[in-house]
Amino acid sequence: MTSLHGGEFTIGPDYLEVISFVGAAAVTRGSVRIKNAGVENLQMIRHVFERLGVTWNVDGNDLVVPADQSMEIIPDLDGAIPEVKTNVWPAFPTDLISIAITVATQARGSVMFHDWMFSGRMYFTDKLVGMGARIILCDPYRCLVQGPSQLYGENLESPDIRAGMSLLLAALTAKGKSTVRNIGQIERGYEDVDNKLRDLGANIQRVSE
């Protein structure tokens, strides 16, 4: 049996966090540079976000999101409503569909989201509807989003990591004050997220109840 020996390894970036900050820039019409973003692994994700009217530039290993996004959903042939469907990596991952749904609420046009992998992924959309989003939950696996919609501040509960982050993005673009509870769910997947958003200019405070 060959013995183990030392080695050097580089831990890659978390593409879920990278794209979440892309979403934050898109919904707030802001710009952001994400350093060492692992851009070589984001081709399919980039394709989906381009369908939502969100693009980014690549500068070396950095991902740069400009502020002048079209936020216009690109229809399919003959003007048909496009479908964003999850699949196994390296296709569009299920963990990003919640972020994409929130982004779509701020884009002009209609788009169908289909996550066949997790039946409960779409249930958080009722919270977006409560904020003013126009979303039809077709079944546990699909929802139709029509945007753009003016979102308004709301008292929210984070149901899981990805939906919680999506609601946080919705709160950033909403008019008025929002409170997001159960943030421990978000922090399972996003370290120090409130400080990172605050450094980008978000008006966000951590409070105890």
Coordinates of C-alpha atoms in Angstrom, one line a residue, residues 14-107:
D14 CA -17.9 29.1 -4.1
Y15 CA -19.8 29.7 -7.3
L16 CA -23.0 29.9 -5.4
E17 CA -21.8 32.9 -3.4
V18 CA -20.2 34.4 -6.5
I19 CA -23.5 34.3 -8.4
S20 CA -25.5 35.5 -5.4
F21 CA -23.5 38.7 -5.5
V22 CA -24.0 38.9 -9.2
G23 CA -27.7 38.8 -8.4
A24 CA -27.3 41.5 -5.7
A25 CA -25.7 43.8 -8.2
A26 CA -28.3 43.1 -10.9
V27 CA -31.4 43.8 -8.7
T28 CA -29.9 47.0 -7.2
R29 CA -28.6 48.2 -10.6
G30 CA -25.1 48.3 -9.1
S31 CA -21.7 47.2 -10.2
V32 CA -19.3 44.9 -8.5
R33 CA -16.0 43.2 -9.0
I34 CA -15.6 39.7 -7.7
K35 CA -12.0 38.7 -7.4
N36 CA -10.8 35.1 -8.2
A37 CA -14.4 34.2 -9.2
G38 CA -13.6 30.9 -11.0
V39 CA -15.0 32.3 -14.2
E40 CA -13.9 29.3 -16.2
N41 CA -16.6 27.2 -14.5
L42 CA -19.6 29.6 -15.0
Q43 CA -20.4 29.2 -18.7
M44 CA -23.9 27.6 -18.3
I45 CA -24.8 29.9 -15.4
R46 CA -23.7 32.9 -17.6
H47 CA -25.9 31.6 -20.4
V48 CA -29.0 31.6 -18.1
F49 CA -28.3 35.0 -16.6
E50 CA -27.9 36.4 -20.1
R51 CA -31.4 35.2 -20.9
L52 CA -32.5 37.3 -17.9
G53 CA -30.7 40.4 -19.2
V54 CA -27.7 40.2 -16.9
T55 CA -24.2 40.0 -18.2
W56 CA -20.7 40.2 -16.8
N57 CA -17.2 40.8 -18.0
V58 CA -14.1 38.8 -17.3
D59 CA -10.9 40.5 -16.3
G60 CA -8.2 37.9 -15.7
N61 CA -9.6 35.7 -12.9
D62 CA -12.1 38.5 -11.8
L63 CA -15.8 38.8 -12.7
V64 CA -17.0 42.3 -13.2
V65 CA -20.7 43.1 -13.2
P66 CA -21.5 46.5 -14.9
A67 CA -24.3 48.7 -13.7
D68 CA -25.9 49.2 -17.1
Q69 CA -27.7 45.9 -17.4
S70 CA -30.6 45.5 -19.9
M71 CA -32.7 43.5 -17.5
E72 CA -34.7 42.3 -20.5
I73 CA -35.7 38.6 -20.7
I74 CA -34.8 37.1 -24.0
P75 CA -37.8 35.1 -25.4
D76 CA -37.5 31.9 -27.3
L77 CA -38.2 31.6 -31.0
D78 CA -41.5 33.1 -32.1
G79 CA -41.7 35.1 -28.9
A80 CA -42.3 32.0 -26.7
I81 CA -41.8 32.2 -23.0
P82 CA -38.3 30.8 -22.2
E83 CA -37.8 28.1 -19.6
V84 CA -34.9 27.9 -17.1
K85 CA -34.5 24.3 -16.1
T86 CA -32.1 23.0 -13.5
N87 CA -29.8 20.0 -14.1
V88 CA -26.7 18.3 -12.8
W89 CA -23.4 20.2 -12.8
P90 CA -22.0 21.7 -15.0
A91 CA -25.6 22.7 -16.1
F92 CA -27.6 25.3 -14.3
P93 CA -27.6 24.1 -10.6
T94 CA -30.7 23.8 -8.5
D95 CA -29.1 25.9 -5.7
L96 CA -29.2 29.0 -7.9
I97 CA -32.7 28.9 -9.1
S98 CA -34.0 30.9 -6.1
I99 CA -31.5 33.7 -6.9
A100 CA -32.5 33.6 -10.5
I101 CA -36.2 33.9 -9.6
T102 CA -35.5 37.0 -7.6
V103 CA -33.5 38.5 -10.4
A104 CA -36.3 37.8 -12.8
T105 CA -38.8 39.8 -10.7
Q106 CA -36.8 42.8 -11.7
A107 CA -36.4 42.0 -15.4

